[in-house]
mmCIF file of the C-alpha atoms, coordinates in Angstrom:
data_MODEL
# 
_entry.id   MODEL 
# 
loop_
_atom_site.group_PDB 
_atom_site.id 
_atom_site.type_symbol 
_atom_site.label_atom_id 
_atom_site.label_alt_id 
_atom_site.label_comp_id 
_atom_site.label_asym_id 
_atom_site.label_entity_id 
_atom_site.label_seq_id 
_atom_site.pdbx_PDB_ins_code 
_atom_site.Cartn_x 
_atom_site.Cartn_y 
_atom_site.Cartn_z 
_atom_site.occupancy 
_atom_site.B_iso_or_equiv 
_atom_site.pdbx_formal_charge 
_atom_site.auth_seq_id 
_atom_site.auth_comp_id 
_atom_site.auth_asym_id 
_atom_site.auth_atom_id 
_atom_site.pdbx_PDB_model_num 
ATOM 1   C CA . MET A 1 1   ? 1.041   20.752 -27.980 1.00 0.00 ? 1   MET A CA 1 
ATOM 2   C CA . LYS A 1 2   ? 0.620   17.765 -27.359 1.00 0.00 ? 2   LYS A CA 1 
ATOM 3   C CA . ILE A 1 3   ? 1.265   17.642 -23.307 1.00 0.00 ? 3   ILE A CA 1 
ATOM 4   C CA . TYR A 1 4   ? -1.597  20.029 -23.653 1.00 0.00 ? 4   TYR A CA 1 
ATOM 5   C CA . ASN A 1 5   ? -4.303  17.730 -24.949 1.00 0.00 ? 5   ASN A CA 1 
ATOM 6   C CA . TYR A 1 6   ? -2.884  15.169 -22.371 1.00 0.00 ? 6   TYR A CA 1 
ATOM 7   C CA . ILE A 1 7   ? -3.544  17.362 -19.707 1.00 0.00 ? 7   ILE A CA 1 
ATOM 8   C CA . ASN A 1 8   ? -7.345  17.937 -20.781 1.00 0.00 ? 8   ASN A CA 1 
ATOM 9   C CA . LYS A 1 9   ? -7.868  13.703 -21.491 1.00 0.00 ? 9   LYS A CA 1 
ATOM 10  C CA . VAL A 1 10  ? -6.911  12.968 -18.104 1.00 0.00 ? 10  VAL A CA 1 
ATOM 11  C CA . LYS A 1 11  ? -8.562  15.434 -16.567 1.00 0.00 ? 11  LYS A CA 1 
ATOM 12  C CA . LYS A 1 12  ? -11.388 15.128 -18.121 1.00 0.00 ? 12  LYS A CA 1 
ATOM 13  C CA . LEU A 1 13  ? -11.097 11.140 -17.754 1.00 0.00 ? 13  LEU A CA 1 
ATOM 14  C CA . ASP A 1 14  ? -10.470 12.630 -13.421 1.00 0.00 ? 14  ASP A CA 1 
ATOM 15  C CA . ILE A 1 15  ? -13.559 14.239 -13.392 1.00 0.00 ? 15  ILE A CA 1 
ATOM 16  C CA . LEU A 1 16  ? -15.641 11.989 -15.065 1.00 0.00 ? 16  LEU A CA 1 
ATOM 17  C CA . LEU A 1 17  ? -14.904 9.039  -12.644 1.00 0.00 ? 17  LEU A CA 1 
ATOM 18  C CA . SER A 1 18  ? -15.416 11.207 -9.412  1.00 0.00 ? 18  SER A CA 1 
ATOM 19  C CA . LYS A 1 19  ? -18.589 12.105 -10.745 1.00 0.00 ? 19  LYS A CA 1 
ATOM 20  C CA . GLU A 1 20  ? -19.137 8.070  -10.724 1.00 0.00 ? 20  GLU A CA 1 
ATOM 21  C CA . ILE A 1 21  ? -17.741 7.649  -7.907  1.00 0.00 ? 21  ILE A CA 1 
ATOM 22  C CA . ALA A 1 22  ? -19.988 10.089 -6.106  1.00 0.00 ? 22  ALA A CA 1 
ATOM 23  C CA . GLN A 1 23  ? -22.957 8.727  -7.769  1.00 0.00 ? 23  GLN A CA 1 
ATOM 24  C CA . ILE A 1 24  ? -21.773 4.893  -6.546  1.00 0.00 ? 24  ILE A CA 1 
ATOM 25  C CA . LEU A 1 25  ? -21.266 6.125  -2.635  1.00 0.00 ? 25  LEU A CA 1 
ATOM 26  C CA . LEU A 1 26  ? -24.483 8.104  -2.627  1.00 0.00 ? 26  LEU A CA 1 
ATOM 27  C CA . ARG A 1 27  ? -26.339 4.775  -3.911  1.00 0.00 ? 27  ARG A CA 1 
ATOM 28  C CA . GLN A 1 28  ? -24.223 2.938  -1.321  1.00 0.00 ? 28  GLN A CA 1 
ATOM 29  C CA . GLY A 1 29  ? -25.269 5.794  1.240   1.00 0.00 ? 29  GLY A CA 1 
ATOM 30  C CA . ALA A 1 30  ? -21.507 5.827  2.458   1.00 0.00 ? 30  ALA A CA 1 
ATOM 31  C CA . PRO A 1 31  ? -21.704 8.430  5.075   1.00 0.00 ? 31  PRO A CA 1 
ATOM 32  C CA . PHE A 1 32  ? -18.452 10.347 3.399   1.00 0.00 ? 32  PHE A CA 1 
ATOM 33  C CA . THR A 1 33  ? -17.940 12.161 1.050   1.00 0.00 ? 33  THR A CA 1 
ATOM 34  C CA . LYS A 1 34  ? -15.102 10.994 -2.172  1.00 0.00 ? 34  LYS A CA 1 
ATOM 35  C CA . SER A 1 35  ? -12.092 12.531 -0.574  1.00 0.00 ? 35  SER A CA 1 
ATOM 36  C CA . GLN A 1 36  ? -13.429 11.690 3.058   1.00 0.00 ? 36  GLN A CA 1 
ATOM 37  C CA . ILE A 1 37  ? -13.645 7.898  1.420   1.00 0.00 ? 37  ILE A CA 1 
ATOM 38  C CA . GLU A 1 38  ? -9.359  7.762  0.597   1.00 0.00 ? 38  GLU A CA 1 
ATOM 39  C CA . VAL A 1 39  ? -8.530  8.808  3.786   1.00 0.00 ? 39  VAL A CA 1 
ATOM 40  C CA . VAL A 1 40  ? -11.081 5.902  5.660   1.00 0.00 ? 40  VAL A CA 1 
ATOM 41  C CA . ILE A 1 41  ? -9.888  3.571  3.070   1.00 0.00 ? 41  ILE A CA 1 
ATOM 42  C CA . TYR A 1 42  ? -6.170  4.142  3.423   1.00 0.00 ? 42  TYR A CA 1 
ATOM 43  C CA . LEU A 1 43  ? -6.276  3.499  7.117   1.00 0.00 ? 43  LEU A CA 1 
ATOM 44  C CA . TYR A 1 44  ? -8.759  0.590  6.637   1.00 0.00 ? 44  TYR A CA 1 
ATOM 45  C CA . HIS A 1 45  ? -5.796  -1.162 4.277   1.00 0.00 ? 45  HIS A CA 1 
ATOM 46  C CA . HIS A 1 46  ? -3.490  -0.021 6.883   1.00 0.00 ? 46  HIS A CA 1 
ATOM 47  C CA . GLN A 1 47  ? -4.902  -1.049 9.596   1.00 0.00 ? 47  GLN A CA 1 
ATOM 48  C CA . ASP A 1 48  ? -1.917  -3.299 10.611  1.00 0.00 ? 48  ASP A CA 1 
ATOM 49  C CA . GLN A 1 49  ? 0.400   0.099  10.519  1.00 0.00 ? 49  GLN A CA 1 
ATOM 50  C CA . VAL A 1 50  ? 1.226   2.941  12.581  1.00 0.00 ? 50  VAL A CA 1 
ATOM 51  C CA . VAL A 1 51  ? -0.627  5.882  10.665  1.00 0.00 ? 51  VAL A CA 1 
ATOM 52  C CA . TYR A 1 52  ? 0.573   9.323  11.156  1.00 0.00 ? 52  TYR A CA 1 
ATOM 53  C CA . GLN A 1 53  ? -1.853  12.505 10.576  1.00 0.00 ? 53  GLN A CA 1 
ATOM 54  C CA . ARG A 1 54  ? 1.514   14.089 9.082   1.00 0.00 ? 54  ARG A CA 1 
ATOM 55  C CA . ASP A 1 55  ? 1.962   11.054 6.217   1.00 0.00 ? 55  ASP A CA 1 
ATOM 56  C CA . LEU A 1 56  ? -1.275  10.814 4.765   1.00 0.00 ? 56  LEU A CA 1 
ATOM 57  C CA . PRO A 1 57  ? -0.227  14.042 2.468   1.00 0.00 ? 57  PRO A CA 1 
ATOM 58  C CA . ASP A 1 58  ? 2.070   12.849 0.555   1.00 0.00 ? 58  ASP A CA 1 
ATOM 59  C CA . VAL A 1 59  ? 0.598   9.013  0.265   1.00 0.00 ? 59  VAL A CA 1 
ATOM 60  C CA . LEU A 1 60  ? -2.874  11.092 -0.563  1.00 0.00 ? 60  LEU A CA 1 
ATOM 61  C CA . GLY A 1 61  ? -1.399  13.086 -2.849  1.00 0.00 ? 61  GLY A CA 1 
ATOM 62  C CA . ILE A 1 62  ? -2.969  16.141 -1.514  1.00 0.00 ? 62  ILE A CA 1 
ATOM 63  C CA . THR A 1 63  ? -2.104  19.051 1.014   1.00 0.00 ? 63  THR A CA 1 
ATOM 64  C CA . ARG A 1 64  ? -1.118  19.461 4.304   1.00 0.00 ? 64  ARG A CA 1 
ATOM 65  C CA . PRO A 1 65  ? -4.504  21.743 5.087   1.00 0.00 ? 65  PRO A CA 1 
ATOM 66  C CA . THR A 1 66  ? -5.995  19.772 3.005   1.00 0.00 ? 66  THR A CA 1 
ATOM 67  C CA . ALA A 1 67  ? -5.566  16.771 5.308   1.00 0.00 ? 67  ALA A CA 1 
ATOM 68  C CA . ASN A 1 68  ? -5.983  18.057 8.262   1.00 0.00 ? 68  ASN A CA 1 
ATOM 69  C CA . GLY A 1 69  ? -9.107  19.615 6.532   1.00 0.00 ? 69  GLY A CA 1 
ATOM 70  C CA . LEU A 1 70  ? -10.084 16.001 6.210   1.00 0.00 ? 70  LEU A CA 1 
ATOM 71  C CA . VAL A 1 71  ? -9.373  14.723 9.225   1.00 0.00 ? 71  VAL A CA 1 
ATOM 72  C CA . LYS A 1 72  ? -10.957 17.285 11.090  1.00 0.00 ? 72  LYS A CA 1 
ATOM 73  C CA . ARG A 1 73  ? -14.052 16.655 9.370   1.00 0.00 ? 73  ARG A CA 1 
ATOM 74  C CA . LEU A 1 74  ? -13.812 12.811 10.345  1.00 0.00 ? 74  LEU A CA 1 
ATOM 75  C CA . ILE A 1 75  ? -13.312 13.030 13.704  1.00 0.00 ? 75  ILE A CA 1 
ATOM 76  C CA . GLN A 1 76  ? -16.316 14.926 14.024  1.00 0.00 ? 76  GLN A CA 1 
ATOM 77  C CA . LYS A 1 77  ? -18.175 11.920 12.243  1.00 0.00 ? 77  LYS A CA 1 
ATOM 78  C CA . ASP A 1 78  ? -16.775 10.360 14.757  1.00 0.00 ? 78  ASP A CA 1 
ATOM 79  C CA . ALA A 1 79  ? -14.724 8.148  12.570  1.00 0.00 ? 79  ALA A CA 1 
ATOM 80  C CA . VAL A 1 80  ? -11.253 8.364  13.330  1.00 0.00 ? 80  VAL A CA 1 
ATOM 81  C CA . LYS A 1 81  ? -9.828  9.526  16.347  1.00 0.00 ? 81  LYS A CA 1 
ATOM 82  C CA . LEU A 1 82  ? -6.064  11.075 16.705  1.00 0.00 ? 82  LEU A CA 1 
ATOM 83  C CA . ILE A 1 83  ? -3.948  8.984  19.279  1.00 0.00 ? 83  ILE A CA 1 
ATOM 84  C CA . GLU A 1 84  ? -0.521  10.728 21.117  1.00 0.00 ? 84  GLU A CA 1 
ATOM 85  C CA . ASP A 1 85  ? 2.679   8.882  19.987  1.00 0.00 ? 85  ASP A CA 1 
ATOM 86  C CA . PRO A 1 86  ? 4.164   7.536  23.220  1.00 0.00 ? 86  PRO A CA 1 
ATOM 87  C CA . ASP A 1 87  ? 8.119   8.139  22.251  1.00 0.00 ? 87  ASP A CA 1 
ATOM 88  C CA . ASP A 1 88  ? 6.789   12.062 20.686  1.00 0.00 ? 88  ASP A CA 1 
ATOM 89  C CA . SER A 1 89  ? 3.785   13.744 21.666  1.00 0.00 ? 89  SER A CA 1 
ATOM 90  C CA . ARG A 1 90  ? 4.374   16.365 18.603  1.00 0.00 ? 90  ARG A CA 1 
ATOM 91  C CA . LEU A 1 91  ? 2.328   13.043 16.624  1.00 0.00 ? 91  LEU A CA 1 
ATOM 92  C CA . LYS A 1 92  ? -0.826  12.105 16.111  1.00 0.00 ? 92  LYS A CA 1 
ATOM 93  C CA . ARG A 1 93  ? -1.251  8.824  15.167  1.00 0.00 ? 93  ARG A CA 1 
ATOM 94  C CA . ILE A 1 94  ? -5.041  7.716  13.691  1.00 0.00 ? 94  ILE A CA 1 
ATOM 95  C CA . LYS A 1 95  ? -6.905  5.033  13.820  1.00 0.00 ? 95  LYS A CA 1 
ATOM 96  C CA . LEU A 1 96  ? -10.269 4.602  12.409  1.00 0.00 ? 96  LEU A CA 1 
ATOM 97  C CA . MET A 1 97  ? -12.858 3.841  14.881  1.00 0.00 ? 97  MET A CA 1 
ATOM 98  C CA . PRO A 1 98  ? -14.174 -0.005 15.050  1.00 0.00 ? 98  PRO A CA 1 
ATOM 99  C CA . TRP A 1 99  ? -17.701 1.312  13.236  1.00 0.00 ? 99  TRP A CA 1 
ATOM 100 C CA . VAL A 1 100 ? -15.998 2.450  10.139  1.00 0.00 ? 100 VAL A CA 1 
ATOM 101 C CA . ILE A 1 101 ? -14.469 -1.106 9.702   1.00 0.00 ? 101 ILE A CA 1 
ATOM 102 C CA . ALA A 1 102 ? -17.012 -2.488 10.588  1.00 0.00 ? 102 ALA A CA 1 
ATOM 103 C CA . ASP A 1 103 ? -18.917 -0.441 8.204   1.00 0.00 ? 103 ASP A CA 1 
ATOM 104 C CA . ILE A 1 104 ? -16.398 -0.783 5.205   1.00 0.00 ? 104 ILE A CA 1 
ATOM 105 C CA . ASP A 1 105 ? -16.176 -4.956 6.545   1.00 0.00 ? 105 ASP A CA 1 
ATOM 106 C CA . SER A 1 106 ? -20.381 -5.339 5.150   1.00 0.00 ? 106 SER A CA 1 
ATOM 107 C CA . ARG A 1 107 ? -20.494 -3.142 2.347   1.00 0.00 ? 107 ARG A CA 1 
ATOM 108 C CA . THR A 1 108 ? -17.249 -4.156 0.145   1.00 0.00 ? 108 THR A CA 1 
ATOM 109 C CA . ALA A 1 109 ? -18.935 -6.624 -1.988  1.00 0.00 ? 109 ALA A CA 1 
ATOM 110 C CA . ALA A 1 110 ? -21.960 -4.170 -2.965  1.00 0.00 ? 110 ALA A CA 1 
ATOM 111 C CA . PHE A 1 111 ? -18.636 -1.374 -3.387  1.00 0.00 ? 111 PHE A CA 1 
ATOM 112 C CA . VAL A 1 112 ? -16.587 -3.955 -5.291  1.00 0.00 ? 112 VAL A CA 1 
ATOM 113 C CA . LYS A 1 113 ? -19.558 -5.428 -7.987  1.00 0.00 ? 113 LYS A CA 1 
ATOM 114 C CA . GLU A 1 114 ? -20.435 -1.299 -8.279  1.00 0.00 ? 114 GLU A CA 1 
ATOM 115 C CA . PHE A 1 115 ? -16.446 -0.651 -9.278  1.00 0.00 ? 115 PHE A CA 1 
ATOM 116 C CA . ASN A 1 116 ? -16.180 -3.147 -11.300 1.00 0.00 ? 116 ASN A CA 1 
ATOM 117 C CA . GLN A 1 117 ? -19.161 -2.075 -12.771 1.00 0.00 ? 117 GLN A CA 1 
ATOM 118 C CA . MET A 1 118 ? -17.485 1.340  -13.816 1.00 0.00 ? 118 MET A CA 1 
ATOM 119 C CA . GLU A 1 119 ? -14.464 -0.440 -14.934 1.00 0.00 ? 119 GLU A CA 1 
ATOM 120 C CA . GLY A 1 120 ? -16.007 -2.116 -17.026 1.00 0.00 ? 120 GLY A CA 1 
ATOM 121 C CA . LYS A 1 121 ? -17.602 1.194  -18.640 1.00 0.00 ? 121 LYS A CA 1 
ATOM 122 C CA . MET A 1 122 ? -14.880 3.107  -19.006 1.00 0.00 ? 122 MET A CA 1 
ATOM 123 C CA . THR A 1 123 ? -12.884 0.023  -20.729 1.00 0.00 ? 123 THR A CA 1 
ATOM 124 C CA . LYS A 1 124 ? -16.172 -0.794 -22.727 1.00 0.00 ? 124 LYS A CA 1 
ATOM 125 C CA . GLY A 1 125 ? -14.340 -2.163 -26.213 1.00 0.00 ? 125 GLY A CA 1 
ATOM 126 C CA . PHE A 1 126 ? -10.783 -2.970 -25.033 1.00 0.00 ? 126 PHE A CA 1 
ATOM 127 C CA . THR A 1 127 ? -9.234  -5.775 -25.229 1.00 0.00 ? 127 THR A CA 1 
ATOM 128 C CA . GLN A 1 128 ? -7.422  -7.366 -21.612 1.00 0.00 ? 128 GLN A CA 1 
ATOM 129 C CA . LYS A 1 129 ? -4.562  -6.662 -23.421 1.00 0.00 ? 129 LYS A CA 1 
ATOM 130 C CA . GLN A 1 130 ? -5.482  -2.729 -23.815 1.00 0.00 ? 130 GLN A CA 1 
ATOM 131 C CA . ARG A 1 131 ? -6.701  -2.868 -20.212 1.00 0.00 ? 131 ARG A CA 1 
ATOM 132 C CA . ASP A 1 132 ? -3.677  -4.469 -19.074 1.00 0.00 ? 132 ASP A CA 1 
ATOM 133 C CA . GLU A 1 133 ? -1.239  -1.229 -21.602 1.00 0.00 ? 133 GLU A CA 1 
ATOM 134 C CA . LEU A 1 134 ? -3.384  1.060  -20.476 1.00 0.00 ? 134 LEU A CA 1 
ATOM 135 C CA . ASP A 1 135 ? -3.140  0.034  -16.663 1.00 0.00 ? 135 ASP A CA 1 
ATOM 136 C CA . GLN A 1 136 ? 0.879   0.121  -17.600 1.00 0.00 ? 136 GLN A CA 1 
ATOM 137 C CA . LEU A 1 137 ? 1.164   3.165  -19.210 1.00 0.00 ? 137 LEU A CA 1 
ATOM 138 C CA . LEU A 1 138 ? -1.033  4.707  -16.544 1.00 0.00 ? 138 LEU A CA 1 
ATOM 139 C CA . VAL A 1 139 ? 1.765   3.795  -13.991 1.00 0.00 ? 139 VAL A CA 1 
ATOM 140 C CA . ARG A 1 140 ? 4.827   4.162  -15.699 1.00 0.00 ? 140 ARG A CA 1 
ATOM 141 C CA . ALA A 1 141 ? 3.400   8.003  -17.265 1.00 0.00 ? 141 ALA A CA 1 
ATOM 142 C CA . ILE A 1 142 ? 2.849   8.553  -12.937 1.00 0.00 ? 142 ILE A CA 1 
ATOM 143 C CA . LYS A 1 143 ? 6.259   6.865  -12.319 1.00 0.00 ? 143 LYS A CA 1 
ATOM 144 C CA . ASN A 1 144 ? 8.472   9.396  -15.013 1.00 0.00 ? 144 ASN A CA 1 
ATOM 145 C CA . LEU A 1 145 ? 6.332   12.556 -13.293 1.00 0.00 ? 145 LEU A CA 1 
ATOM 146 C CA . GLU A 1 146 ? 7.418   11.476 -9.899  1.00 0.00 ? 146 GLU A CA 1 
ATOM 147 C CA . GLU A 1 147 ? 11.480  11.021 -10.898 1.00 0.00 ? 147 GLU A CA 1 
ATOM 148 C CA . LYS A 1 148 ? 13.600  14.337 -9.952  1.00 0.00 ? 148 LYS A CA 1 
# 
């Protein structure tokens, strides 16, 4: 059963990458957890778009209760705010607070350096062709599993 072998390897890689990311966040003094960072970074990269709280589970691959809990904690940290949609009061737009945007802007170079180092560590001994193939294979595997 190769699938069990694949699952274990992917799970192990996810755990190791999560630990590395947690260490990077700690070293950089980031005020958020890894899960909170995923929400914050998504919002940061979609500042020019309207993002609703209800969209987060689908775009981040998390459950609705998890998304709601993350947003609740980010509101408590004054990192995001919810804005009622003018056309539908049931919908809540989610926006980053200006201090978070400024903080990300000021830390971007340091984070890029750290993540490049992590990628280098993970792909140590790989040729550029192997790195590209790994990326293509991961994308393909994800796409295959997302098909209905």
